[in-house]
PDB file of C-alpha atoms in Angstrom:
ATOM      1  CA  UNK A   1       0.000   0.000   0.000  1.00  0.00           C
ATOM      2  CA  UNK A   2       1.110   3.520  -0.610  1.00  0.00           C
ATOM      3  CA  UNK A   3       2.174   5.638   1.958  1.00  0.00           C
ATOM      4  CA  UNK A   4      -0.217   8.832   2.847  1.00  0.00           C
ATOM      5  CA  UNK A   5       2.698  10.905   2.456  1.00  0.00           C
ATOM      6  CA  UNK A   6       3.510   9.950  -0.956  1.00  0.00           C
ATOM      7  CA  UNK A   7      -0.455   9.710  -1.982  1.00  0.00           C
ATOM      8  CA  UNK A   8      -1.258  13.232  -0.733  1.00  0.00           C
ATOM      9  CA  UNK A   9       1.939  14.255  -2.963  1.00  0.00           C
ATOM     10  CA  UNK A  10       0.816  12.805  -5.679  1.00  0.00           C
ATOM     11  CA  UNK A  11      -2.532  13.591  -5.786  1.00  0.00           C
ATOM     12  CA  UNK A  12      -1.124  17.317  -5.619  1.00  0.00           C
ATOM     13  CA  UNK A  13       0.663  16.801  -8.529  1.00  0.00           C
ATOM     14  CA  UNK A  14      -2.507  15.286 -10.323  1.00  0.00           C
ATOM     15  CA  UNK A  15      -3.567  18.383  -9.497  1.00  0.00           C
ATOM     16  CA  UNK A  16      -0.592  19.958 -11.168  1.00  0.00           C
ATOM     17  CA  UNK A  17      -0.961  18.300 -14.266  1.00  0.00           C
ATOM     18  CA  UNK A  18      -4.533  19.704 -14.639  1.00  0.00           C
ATOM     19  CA  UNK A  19      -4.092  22.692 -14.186  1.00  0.00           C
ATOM     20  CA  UNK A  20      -1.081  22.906 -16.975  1.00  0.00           C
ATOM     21  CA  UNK A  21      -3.772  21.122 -19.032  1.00  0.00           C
ATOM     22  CA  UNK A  22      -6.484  23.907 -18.607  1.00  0.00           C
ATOM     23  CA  UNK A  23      -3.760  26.711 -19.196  1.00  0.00           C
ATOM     24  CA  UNK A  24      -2.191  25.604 -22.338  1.00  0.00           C
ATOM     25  CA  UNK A  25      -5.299  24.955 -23.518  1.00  0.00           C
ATOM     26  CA  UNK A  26      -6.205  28.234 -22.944  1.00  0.00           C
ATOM     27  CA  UNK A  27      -3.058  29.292 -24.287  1.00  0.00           C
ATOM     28  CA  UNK A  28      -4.210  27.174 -27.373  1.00  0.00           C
ATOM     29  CA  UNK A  29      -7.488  29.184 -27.298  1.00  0.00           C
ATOM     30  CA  UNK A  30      -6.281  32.442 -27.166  1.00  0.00           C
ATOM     31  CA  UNK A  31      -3.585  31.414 -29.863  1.00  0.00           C
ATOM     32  CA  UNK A  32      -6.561  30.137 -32.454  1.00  0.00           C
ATOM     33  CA  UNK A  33      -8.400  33.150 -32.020  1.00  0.00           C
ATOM     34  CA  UNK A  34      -5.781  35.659 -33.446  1.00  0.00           C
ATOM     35  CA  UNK A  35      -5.195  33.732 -36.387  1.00  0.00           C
ATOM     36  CA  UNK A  36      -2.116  31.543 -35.243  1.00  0.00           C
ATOM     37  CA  UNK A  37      -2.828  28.117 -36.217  1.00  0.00           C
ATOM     38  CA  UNK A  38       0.282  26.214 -35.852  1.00  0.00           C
ATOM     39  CA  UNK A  39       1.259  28.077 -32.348  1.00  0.00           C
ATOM     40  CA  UNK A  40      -2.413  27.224 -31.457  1.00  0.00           C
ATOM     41  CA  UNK A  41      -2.046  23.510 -32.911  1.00  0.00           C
ATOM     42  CA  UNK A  42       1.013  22.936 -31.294  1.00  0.00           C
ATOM     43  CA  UNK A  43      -0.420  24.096 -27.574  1.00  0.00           C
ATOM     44  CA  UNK A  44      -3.492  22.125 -27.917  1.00  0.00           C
ATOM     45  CA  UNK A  45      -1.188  19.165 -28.444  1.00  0.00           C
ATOM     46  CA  UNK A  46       0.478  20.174 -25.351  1.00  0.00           C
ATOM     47  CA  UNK A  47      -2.760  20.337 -23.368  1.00  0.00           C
ATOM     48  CA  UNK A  48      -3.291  16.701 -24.240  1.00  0.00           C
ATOM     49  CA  UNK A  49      -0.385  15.623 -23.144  1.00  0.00           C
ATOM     50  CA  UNK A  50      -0.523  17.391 -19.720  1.00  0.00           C
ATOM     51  CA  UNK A  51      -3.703  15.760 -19.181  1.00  0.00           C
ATOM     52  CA  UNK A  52      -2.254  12.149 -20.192  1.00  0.00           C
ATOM     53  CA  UNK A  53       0.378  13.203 -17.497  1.00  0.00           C
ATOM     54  CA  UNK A  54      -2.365  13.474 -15.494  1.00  0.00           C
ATOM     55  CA  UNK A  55      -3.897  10.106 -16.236  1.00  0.00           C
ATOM     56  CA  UNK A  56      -0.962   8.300 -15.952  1.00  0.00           C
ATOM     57  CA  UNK A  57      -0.384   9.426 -12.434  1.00  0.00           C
ATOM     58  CA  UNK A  58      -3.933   8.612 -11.656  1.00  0.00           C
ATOM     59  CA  UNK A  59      -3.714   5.006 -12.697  1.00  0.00           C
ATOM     60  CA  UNK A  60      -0.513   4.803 -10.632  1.00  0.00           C
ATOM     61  CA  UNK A  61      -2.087   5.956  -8.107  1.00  0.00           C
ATOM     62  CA  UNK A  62      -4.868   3.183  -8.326  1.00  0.00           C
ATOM     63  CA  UNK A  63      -2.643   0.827  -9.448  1.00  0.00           C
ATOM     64  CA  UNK A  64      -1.260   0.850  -5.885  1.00  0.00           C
ATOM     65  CA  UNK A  65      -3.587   0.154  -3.575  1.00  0.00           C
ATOM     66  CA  UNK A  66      -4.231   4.557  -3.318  1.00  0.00           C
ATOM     67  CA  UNK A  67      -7.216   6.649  -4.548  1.00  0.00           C
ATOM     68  CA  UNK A  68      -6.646   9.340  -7.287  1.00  0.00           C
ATOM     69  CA  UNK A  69      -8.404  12.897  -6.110  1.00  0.00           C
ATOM     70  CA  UNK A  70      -9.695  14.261  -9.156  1.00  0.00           C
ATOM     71  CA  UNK A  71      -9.524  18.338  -8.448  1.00  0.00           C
ATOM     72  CA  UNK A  72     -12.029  21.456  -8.868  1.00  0.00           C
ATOM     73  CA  UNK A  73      -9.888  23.480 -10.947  1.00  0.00           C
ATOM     74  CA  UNK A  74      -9.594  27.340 -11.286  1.00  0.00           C
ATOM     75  CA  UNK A  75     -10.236  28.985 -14.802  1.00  0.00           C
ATOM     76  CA  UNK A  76      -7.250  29.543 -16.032  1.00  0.00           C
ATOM     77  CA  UNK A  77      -5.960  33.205 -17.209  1.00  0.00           C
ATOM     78  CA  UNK A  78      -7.430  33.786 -20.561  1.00  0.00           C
ATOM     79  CA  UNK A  79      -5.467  36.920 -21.654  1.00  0.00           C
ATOM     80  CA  UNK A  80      -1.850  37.360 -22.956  1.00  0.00           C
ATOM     81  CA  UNK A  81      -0.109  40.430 -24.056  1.00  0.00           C
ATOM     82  CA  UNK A  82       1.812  38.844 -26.834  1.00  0.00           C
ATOM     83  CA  UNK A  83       3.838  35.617 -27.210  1.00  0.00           C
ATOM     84  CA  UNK A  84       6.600  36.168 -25.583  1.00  0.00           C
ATOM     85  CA  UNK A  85       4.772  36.751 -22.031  1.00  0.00           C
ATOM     86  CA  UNK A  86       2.257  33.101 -22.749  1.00  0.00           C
ATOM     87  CA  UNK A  87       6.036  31.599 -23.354  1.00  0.00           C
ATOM     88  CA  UNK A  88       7.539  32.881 -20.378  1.00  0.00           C
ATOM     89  CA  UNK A  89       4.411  31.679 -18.285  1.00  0.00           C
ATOM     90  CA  UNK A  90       4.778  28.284 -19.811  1.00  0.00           C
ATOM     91  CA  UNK A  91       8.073  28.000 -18.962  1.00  0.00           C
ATOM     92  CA  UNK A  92       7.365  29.647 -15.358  1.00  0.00           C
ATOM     93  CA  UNK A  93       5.121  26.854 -15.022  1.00  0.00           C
ATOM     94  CA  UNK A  94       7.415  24.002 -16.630  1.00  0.00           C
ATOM     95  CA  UNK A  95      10.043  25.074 -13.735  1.00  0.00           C
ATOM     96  CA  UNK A  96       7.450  25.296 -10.881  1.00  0.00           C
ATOM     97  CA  UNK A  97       6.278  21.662 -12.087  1.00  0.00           C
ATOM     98  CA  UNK A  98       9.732  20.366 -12.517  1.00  0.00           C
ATOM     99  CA  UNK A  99      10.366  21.578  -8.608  1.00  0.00           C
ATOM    100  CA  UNK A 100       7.498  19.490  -7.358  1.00  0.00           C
ATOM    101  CA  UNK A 101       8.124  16.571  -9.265  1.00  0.00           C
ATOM    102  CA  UNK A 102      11.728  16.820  -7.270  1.00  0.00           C
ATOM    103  CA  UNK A 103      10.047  17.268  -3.983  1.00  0.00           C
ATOM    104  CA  UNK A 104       7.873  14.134  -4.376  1.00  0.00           C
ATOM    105  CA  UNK A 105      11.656  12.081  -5.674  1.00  0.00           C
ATOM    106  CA  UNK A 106      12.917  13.300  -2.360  1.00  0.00           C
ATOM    107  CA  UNK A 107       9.963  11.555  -0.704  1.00  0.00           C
ATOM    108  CA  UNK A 108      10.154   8.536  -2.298  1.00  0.00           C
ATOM    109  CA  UNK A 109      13.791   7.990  -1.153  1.00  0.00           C
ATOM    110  CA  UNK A 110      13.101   9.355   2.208  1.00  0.00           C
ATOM    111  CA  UNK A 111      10.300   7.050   2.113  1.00  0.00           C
ATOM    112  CA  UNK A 112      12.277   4.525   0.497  1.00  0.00           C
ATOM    113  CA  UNK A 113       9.220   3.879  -1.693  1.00  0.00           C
ATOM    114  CA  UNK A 114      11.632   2.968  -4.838  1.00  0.00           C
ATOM    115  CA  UNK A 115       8.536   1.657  -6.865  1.00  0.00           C
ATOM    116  CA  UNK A 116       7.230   5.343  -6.854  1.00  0.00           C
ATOM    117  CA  UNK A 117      10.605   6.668  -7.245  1.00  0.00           C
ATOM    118  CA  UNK A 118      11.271   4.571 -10.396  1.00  0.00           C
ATOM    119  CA  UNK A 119       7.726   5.680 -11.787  1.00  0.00           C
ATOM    120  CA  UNK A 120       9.010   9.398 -10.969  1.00  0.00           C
ATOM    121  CA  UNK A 121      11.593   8.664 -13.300  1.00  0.00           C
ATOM    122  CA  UNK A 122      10.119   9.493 -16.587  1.00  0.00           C
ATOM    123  CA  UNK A 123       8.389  12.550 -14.922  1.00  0.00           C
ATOM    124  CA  UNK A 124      11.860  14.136 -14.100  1.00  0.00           C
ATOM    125  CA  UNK A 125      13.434  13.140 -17.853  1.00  0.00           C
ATOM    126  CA  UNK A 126       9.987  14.552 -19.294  1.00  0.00           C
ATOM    127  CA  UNK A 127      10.286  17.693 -17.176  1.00  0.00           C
ATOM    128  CA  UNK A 128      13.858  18.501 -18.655  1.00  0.00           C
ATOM    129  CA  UNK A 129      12.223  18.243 -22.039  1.00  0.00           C
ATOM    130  CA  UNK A 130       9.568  20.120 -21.225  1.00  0.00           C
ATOM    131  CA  UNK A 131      11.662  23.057 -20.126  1.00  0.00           C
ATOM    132  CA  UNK A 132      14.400  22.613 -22.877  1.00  0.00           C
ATOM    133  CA  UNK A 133      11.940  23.208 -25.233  1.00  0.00           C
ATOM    134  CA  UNK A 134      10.219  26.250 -24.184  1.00  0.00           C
ATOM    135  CA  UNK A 135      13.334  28.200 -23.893  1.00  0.00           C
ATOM    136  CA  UNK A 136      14.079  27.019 -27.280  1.00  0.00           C
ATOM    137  CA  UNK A 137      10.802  28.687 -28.316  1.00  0.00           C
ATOM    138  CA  UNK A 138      11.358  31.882 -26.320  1.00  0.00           C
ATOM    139  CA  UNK A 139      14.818  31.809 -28.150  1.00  0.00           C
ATOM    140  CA  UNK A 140      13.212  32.059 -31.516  1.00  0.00           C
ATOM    141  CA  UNK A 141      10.812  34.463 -30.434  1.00  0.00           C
ATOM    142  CA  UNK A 142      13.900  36.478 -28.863  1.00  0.00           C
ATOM    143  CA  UNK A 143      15.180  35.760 -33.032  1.00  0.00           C
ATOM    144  CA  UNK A 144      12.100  37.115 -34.472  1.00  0.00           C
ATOM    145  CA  UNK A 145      11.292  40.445 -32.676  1.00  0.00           C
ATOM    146  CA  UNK A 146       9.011  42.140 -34.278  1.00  0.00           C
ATOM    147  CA  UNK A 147       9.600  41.199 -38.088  1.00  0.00           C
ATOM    148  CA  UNK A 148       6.034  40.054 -39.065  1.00  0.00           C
ATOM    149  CA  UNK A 149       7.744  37.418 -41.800  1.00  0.00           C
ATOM    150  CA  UNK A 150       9.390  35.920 -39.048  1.00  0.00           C
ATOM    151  CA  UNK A 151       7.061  35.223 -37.033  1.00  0.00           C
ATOM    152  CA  UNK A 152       4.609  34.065 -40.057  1.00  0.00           C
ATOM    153  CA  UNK A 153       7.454  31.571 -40.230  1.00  0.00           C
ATOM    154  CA  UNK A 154       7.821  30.780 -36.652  1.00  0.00           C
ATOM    155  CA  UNK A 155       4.138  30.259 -36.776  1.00  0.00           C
ATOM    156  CA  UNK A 156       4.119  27.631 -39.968  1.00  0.00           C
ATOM    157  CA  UNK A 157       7.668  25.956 -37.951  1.00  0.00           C
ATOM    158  CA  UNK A 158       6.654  25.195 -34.503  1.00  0.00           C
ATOM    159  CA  UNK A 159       5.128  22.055 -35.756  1.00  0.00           C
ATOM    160  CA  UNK A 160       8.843  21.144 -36.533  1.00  0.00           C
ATOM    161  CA  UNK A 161      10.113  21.733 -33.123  1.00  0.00           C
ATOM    162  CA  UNK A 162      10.322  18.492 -30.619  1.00  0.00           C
ATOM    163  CA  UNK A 163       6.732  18.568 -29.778  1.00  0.00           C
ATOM    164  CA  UNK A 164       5.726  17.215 -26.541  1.00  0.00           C
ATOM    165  CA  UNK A 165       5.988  13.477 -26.226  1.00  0.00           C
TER     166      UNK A 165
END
């Protein structure tokens, strides 16, 4: 059976996982409506795959002898000033996540739970992909400035970059 410790840390980052789901898809959202259909495309991709983050810590969860707390969520902000600030809170967010996946790893050890530990695994090598690639977004957009070309090409591109897995 799973400790309470590590279930009440995991069910937090359920919760996590959620709410990165809700905000890139409003990302996505906001994206779509000004006309920017790959940046759009590519964040609604990468609302799916927070939420199969989600799932996949859910059936652990189960899978364990726990119970998965599916959370109320907040609405997520709706607004962005331009691309550069919706990157920046991605990768805000990407760090923050990346931090609490470490704190439940700590846990585990202290816990010596090394079946959750090993499932923490992939979190921590997705979480360095996660933030590699949004600074190699906010790099580009860094690129681009304000030429209008550019970022009709960024636009048409992101599809290319290393899209979530």
């Amino acid at each position: 059976m799973i400790k309470q410790s590590i279930l009440d840390a995991l069910n937090n980052q359920v919760e996590a996982e959620a709410t990165a789901s809700q905000l890139y898809l409003a990302m996505a959202s906001w994206a779509d409506a000004r006309g920017l259909e790959g940046i759009s495309e590519f964040l609604f991709a990468h609302s799916d795959e927070e939420r199969m983050h989600m799932l996949k810590l859910v059936r652990f969860i189960n899978e364990r002898g726990g119970k998965a707390i599916i959370p109320a969520l907040q609405m997520p902000r709706q607004d962005f000033q331009n691309l550069h600030e919706l990157f920046e809170m991605l990768l805000e967010h990407e760090i923050k996540v990346s931090e609490m996946i470490n704190e439940i790893v700590d846990l585990t050890l202290a816990e010596k739970d090394y079946t959750t530990h090993n499932f923490l695994q992939w979190y921590v090598s997705e979480q360095i992909e996660e933030e590699r690639l949004a600074r190699i977004i906010l790099d580009k957009l860094k690129l681009i400035g304000d030429d209008k070309g550019g970022m009709y090409l960024f636009d048409r591109d992101i599809s290319t970059f290393n899209s979530p897995k």
